[in-house]
């Protein structure tokens, strides 16, 4: 997979992380294939459009979970003959839920916005077991990011509030640094 970050396009510094479908479309429309590097072999100028596929992306806007169908472009490397999907940071790889969806789900749980986990899951349209997988992955990734000691000192709620209150630039930098440090995206592995 090719993680697409806004360093490819400077105007992202001004957009809010409000509507993830709009952000997704802006990322995809700003792609310059010439600037992409094969994540497997590192070859430059070797990726060519190969195919696409449709997938669901559940986003969270205005306190409503929305199921969207998006188109993911795939590129083939002429050097190693591998194909790679192009994924902007609003997408958590191998998961149907957007980054914002998962963050707000965790936030609502931590502030006890709903009278029960069942009511919260009904609002978000997910299974209870899915919620607990996401929560477990959140805690694991928070600990990986902060380290054992800092993880104990910073509450889950403080950490999530920091993410929610971050600017788009800060949020994307967090996603980039977590990916570079760990070779996977925050929340990845919760499917």
mmCIF file of C-alpha atoms in Angstrom:
data_model
loop_
_atom_site.group_PDB
_atom_site.id
_atom_site.type_symbol
_atom_site.label_atom_id
_atom_site.label_comp_id
_atom_site.label_asym_id
_atom_site.label_seq_id
_atom_site.Cartn_x
_atom_site.Cartn_y
_atom_site.Cartn_z
ATOM 1 C CA UNK A 1 0.000 0.000 0.000
ATOM 2 C CA UNK A 2 1.098 3.545 -0.647
ATOM 3 C CA UNK A 3 0.228 5.944 2.162
ATOM 4 C CA UNK A 4 -0.575 9.307 0.601
ATOM 5 C CA UNK A 5 0.153 12.274 2.804
ATOM 6 C CA UNK A 6 -0.413 15.972 2.102
ATOM 7 C CA UNK A 7 3.251 16.812 1.651
ATOM 8 C CA UNK A 8 2.395 16.191 -1.992
ATOM 9 C CA UNK A 9 0.090 19.210 -1.978
ATOM 10 C CA UNK A 10 0.570 22.373 0.105
ATOM 11 C CA UNK A 11 -3.063 23.559 0.151
ATOM 12 C CA UNK A 12 -3.931 20.810 2.665
ATOM 13 C CA UNK A 13 -2.419 22.955 5.415
ATOM 14 C CA UNK A 14 -5.568 25.117 5.346
ATOM 15 C CA UNK A 15 -8.329 22.487 5.232
ATOM 16 C CA UNK A 16 -10.117 21.262 8.360
ATOM 17 C CA UNK A 17 -10.452 17.552 9.066
ATOM 18 C CA UNK A 18 -14.220 17.927 9.066
ATOM 19 C CA UNK A 19 -15.512 15.973 6.091
ATOM 20 C CA UNK A 20 -13.306 12.993 5.357
ATOM 21 C CA UNK A 21 -14.887 12.261 1.985
ATOM 22 C CA UNK A 22 -13.976 15.788 0.836
ATOM 23 C CA UNK A 23 -10.453 15.299 2.189
ATOM 24 C CA UNK A 24 -10.241 11.895 0.468
ATOM 25 C CA UNK A 25 -11.318 13.390 -2.864
ATOM 26 C CA UNK A 26 -8.815 16.259 -2.545
ATOM 27 C CA UNK A 27 -5.985 13.826 -1.803
ATOM 28 C CA UNK A 28 -6.854 11.582 -4.722
ATOM 29 C CA UNK A 29 -7.227 14.476 -7.169
ATOM 30 C CA UNK A 30 -3.852 15.911 -6.109
ATOM 31 C CA UNK A 31 -1.839 12.749 -6.817
ATOM 32 C CA UNK A 32 1.137 13.171 -9.091
ATOM 33 C CA UNK A 33 2.145 9.628 -10.010
ATOM 34 C CA UNK A 34 5.621 10.856 -10.944
ATOM 35 C CA UNK A 35 6.310 11.713 -7.297
ATOM 36 C CA UNK A 36 5.267 8.304 -5.945
ATOM 37 C CA UNK A 37 7.861 5.734 -4.908
ATOM 38 C CA UNK A 38 7.227 1.991 -4.862
ATOM 39 C CA UNK A 39 6.900 1.049 -1.173
ATOM 40 C CA UNK A 40 8.270 -2.438 -1.884
ATOM 41 C CA UNK A 41 11.370 -1.916 -4.031
ATOM 42 C CA UNK A 42 11.845 1.860 -3.686
ATOM 43 C CA UNK A 43 11.850 2.473 -7.439
ATOM 44 C CA UNK A 44 11.069 6.031 -8.542
ATOM 45 C CA UNK A 45 9.011 6.916 -11.620
ATOM 46 C CA UNK A 46 7.995 3.259 -11.998
ATOM 47 C CA UNK A 47 4.359 3.314 -10.909
ATOM 48 C CA UNK A 48 1.575 3.289 -13.459
ATOM 49 C CA UNK A 49 -2.173 3.203 -13.001
ATOM 50 C CA UNK A 50 -3.240 -0.434 -12.957
ATOM 51 C CA UNK A 51 -6.793 -0.802 -11.686
ATOM 52 C CA UNK A 52 -9.219 0.336 -9.032
ATOM 53 C CA UNK A 53 -11.651 -1.166 -6.595
ATOM 54 C CA UNK A 54 -14.633 0.061 -4.648
ATOM 55 C CA UNK A 55 -14.821 -0.179 -0.896
ATOM 56 C CA UNK A 56 -16.938 1.048 1.968
ATOM 57 C CA UNK A 57 -15.693 3.858 4.164
ATOM 58 C CA UNK A 58 -17.830 4.649 7.189
ATOM 59 C CA UNK A 59 -17.267 8.267 8.218
ATOM 60 C CA UNK A 60 -18.571 10.338 11.106
ATOM 61 C CA UNK A 61 -19.906 13.804 10.282
ATOM 62 C CA UNK A 62 -22.275 15.990 12.295
ATOM 63 C CA UNK A 63 -22.828 13.247 14.873
ATOM 64 C CA UNK A 64 -23.949 10.786 12.191
ATOM 65 C CA UNK A 65 -22.221 7.648 10.904
ATOM 66 C CA UNK A 66 -22.354 7.573 7.100
ATOM 67 C CA UNK A 67 -21.515 4.622 4.858
ATOM 68 C CA UNK A 68 -19.789 5.813 1.687
ATOM 69 C CA UNK A 69 -18.559 3.944 -1.362
ATOM 70 C CA UNK A 70 -15.130 5.182 -2.440
ATOM 71 C CA UNK A 71 -12.843 4.190 -5.277
ATOM 72 C CA UNK A 72 -9.292 3.159 -4.395
ATOM 73 C CA UNK A 73 -6.717 3.422 -7.180
ATOM 74 C CA UNK A 74 -4.119 0.693 -7.599
ATOM 75 C CA UNK A 75 -0.730 1.203 -9.204
ATOM 76 C CA UNK A 76 1.702 -1.341 -10.616
ATOM 77 C CA UNK A 77 5.448 -0.989 -10.291
ATOM 78 C CA UNK A 78 7.294 -1.716 -13.539
ATOM 79 C CA UNK A 79 10.399 -2.576 -11.527
ATOM 80 C CA UNK A 80 9.054 -5.291 -9.179
ATOM 81 C CA UNK A 81 5.634 -5.971 -10.802
ATOM 82 C CA UNK A 82 3.801 -5.534 -7.495
ATOM 83 C CA UNK A 83 0.546 -3.618 -7.174
ATOM 84 C CA UNK A 84 -0.173 -1.077 -4.480
ATOM 85 C CA UNK A 85 -3.349 0.678 -3.330
ATOM 86 C CA UNK A 86 -3.185 4.433 -2.795
ATOM 87 C CA UNK A 87 -4.534 5.299 0.676
ATOM 88 C CA UNK A 88 -4.879 8.842 2.099
ATOM 89 C CA UNK A 89 -4.598 9.214 5.890
ATOM 90 C CA UNK A 90 -8.385 9.439 6.391
ATOM 91 C CA UNK A 91 -8.442 5.703 5.656
ATOM 92 C CA UNK A 92 -7.335 3.128 8.195
ATOM 93 C CA UNK A 93 -5.897 0.254 6.131
ATOM 94 C CA UNK A 94 -7.861 -3.007 6.209
ATOM 95 C CA UNK A 95 -10.738 -1.359 8.038
ATOM 96 C CA UNK A 96 -14.118 -0.028 6.888
ATOM 97 C CA UNK A 97 -14.119 2.832 9.380
ATOM 98 C CA UNK A 98 -12.381 6.161 8.866
ATOM 99 C CA UNK A 99 -9.784 7.522 11.276
ATOM 100 C CA UNK A 100 -12.205 10.189 12.530
ATOM 101 C CA UNK A 101 -14.962 7.608 13.034
ATOM 102 C CA UNK A 102 -12.739 5.477 15.264
ATOM 103 C CA UNK A 103 -11.448 8.456 17.264
ATOM 104 C CA UNK A 104 -14.959 9.768 17.973
ATOM 105 C CA UNK A 105 -16.168 6.279 18.850
ATOM 106 C CA UNK A 106 -13.414 5.971 21.479
ATOM 107 C CA UNK A 107 -14.056 9.526 22.707
ATOM 108 C CA UNK A 108 -17.798 8.939 23.162
ATOM 109 C CA UNK A 109 -17.039 5.752 25.092
ATOM 110 C CA UNK A 110 -14.520 7.451 27.386
ATOM 111 C CA UNK A 111 -16.823 10.393 28.216
ATOM 112 C CA UNK A 112 -19.796 8.036 28.724
ATOM 113 C CA UNK A 113 -21.900 9.904 26.175
ATOM 114 C CA UNK A 114 -24.313 6.965 25.944
ATOM 115 C CA UNK A 115 -25.907 5.095 28.835
ATOM 116 C CA UNK A 116 -24.421 1.787 27.661
ATOM 117 C CA UNK A 117 -21.956 0.314 25.190
ATOM 118 C CA UNK A 118 -24.925 -1.251 23.409
ATOM 119 C CA UNK A 119 -26.579 2.162 22.908
ATOM 120 C CA UNK A 120 -23.329 3.674 21.660
ATOM 121 C CA UNK A 121 -22.770 0.811 19.207
ATOM 122 C CA UNK A 122 -26.335 1.159 17.976
ATOM 123 C CA UNK A 123 -25.763 4.882 17.346
ATOM 124 C CA UNK A 124 -22.557 4.152 15.408
ATOM 125 C CA UNK A 125 -24.052 1.146 13.622
ATOM 126 C CA UNK A 126 -21.394 -1.342 14.688
ATOM 127 C CA UNK A 127 -21.291 -4.633 16.547
ATOM 128 C CA UNK A 128 -20.251 -4.596 20.192
ATOM 129 C CA UNK A 129 -17.415 -7.018 19.420
ATOM 130 C CA UNK A 130 -16.143 -4.606 16.738
ATOM 131 C CA UNK A 131 -16.104 -1.780 19.268
ATOM 132 C CA UNK A 132 -14.055 -3.816 21.730
ATOM 133 C CA UNK A 133 -11.550 -4.752 18.986
ATOM 134 C CA UNK A 134 -11.170 -1.051 18.132
ATOM 135 C CA UNK A 135 -10.787 -0.119 21.809
ATOM 136 C CA UNK A 136 -8.150 -2.826 22.314
ATOM 137 C CA UNK A 137 -6.198 -1.636 19.263
ATOM 138 C CA UNK A 138 -6.443 1.971 20.457
ATOM 139 C CA UNK A 139 -4.918 1.039 23.809
ATOM 140 C CA UNK A 140 -2.171 -1.040 22.164
ATOM 141 C CA UNK A 141 -1.249 1.698 19.701
ATOM 142 C CA UNK A 142 -1.359 4.419 22.355
ATOM 143 C CA UNK A 143 1.102 2.387 24.413
ATOM 144 C CA UNK A 144 3.349 1.785 21.385
ATOM 145 C CA UNK A 145 3.330 5.496 20.599
ATOM 146 C CA UNK A 146 3.873 6.832 24.104
ATOM 147 C CA UNK A 147 5.899 4.032 25.674
ATOM 148 C CA UNK A 148 4.990 2.187 28.845
ATOM 149 C CA UNK A 149 5.701 4.944 31.356
ATOM 150 C CA UNK A 150 4.070 7.813 29.492
ATOM 151 C CA UNK A 151 1.112 5.574 28.629
ATOM 152 C CA UNK A 152 0.455 5.156 32.366
ATOM 153 C CA UNK A 153 0.793 8.906 32.978
ATOM 154 C CA UNK A 154 -1.487 10.093 30.154
ATOM 155 C CA UNK A 155 -5.095 8.974 30.367
ATOM 156 C CA UNK A 156 -6.882 7.528 27.371
ATOM 157 C CA UNK A 157 -9.288 10.461 27.458
ATOM 158 C CA UNK A 158 -6.484 13.055 27.454
ATOM 159 C CA UNK A 159 -4.847 11.309 24.531
ATOM 160 C CA UNK A 160 -8.077 11.206 22.499
ATOM 161 C CA UNK A 161 -8.886 14.837 23.349
ATOM 162 C CA UNK A 162 -5.444 15.812 22.103
ATOM 163 C CA UNK A 163 -6.133 14.029 18.794
ATOM 164 C CA UNK A 164 -9.586 15.626 18.421
ATOM 165 C CA UNK A 165 -8.243 19.110 19.210
ATOM 166 C CA UNK A 166 -5.261 18.802 16.862
ATOM 167 C CA UNK A 167 -5.058 20.801 13.668
ATOM 168 C CA UNK A 168 -5.141 18.896 10.396
ATOM 169 C CA UNK A 169 -1.381 19.417 10.099
ATOM 170 C CA UNK A 170 -0.698 18.055 13.600
ATOM 171 C CA UNK A 171 -3.054 15.136 13.079
ATOM 172 C CA UNK A 172 -1.488 14.186 9.790
ATOM 173 C CA UNK A 173 2.000 14.500 11.266
ATOM 174 C CA UNK A 174 0.968 12.099 14.054
ATOM 175 C CA UNK A 175 -0.387 9.614 11.482
ATOM 176 C CA UNK A 176 2.803 9.924 9.387
ATOM 177 C CA UNK A 177 5.164 9.521 12.344
ATOM 178 C CA UNK A 178 3.249 6.533 13.732
ATOM 179 C CA UNK A 179 3.365 4.900 10.289
ATOM 180 C CA UNK A 180 7.103 5.588 9.863
ATOM 181 C CA UNK A 181 7.927 4.352 13.364
ATOM 182 C CA UNK A 182 5.826 1.183 13.256
ATOM 183 C CA UNK A 183 5.228 0.277 9.609
ATOM 184 C CA UNK A 184 1.463 0.358 10.117
ATOM 185 C CA UNK A 185 -1.205 2.975 10.630
ATOM 186 C CA UNK A 186 -2.840 3.933 13.931
ATOM 187 C CA UNK A 187 -5.845 1.601 14.440
ATOM 188 C CA UNK A 188 -4.640 -0.728 11.655
ATOM 189 C CA UNK A 189 -5.306 -4.347 12.466
ATOM 190 C CA UNK A 190 -8.769 -3.974 13.992
ATOM 191 C CA UNK A 191 -10.769 -5.619 11.215
#
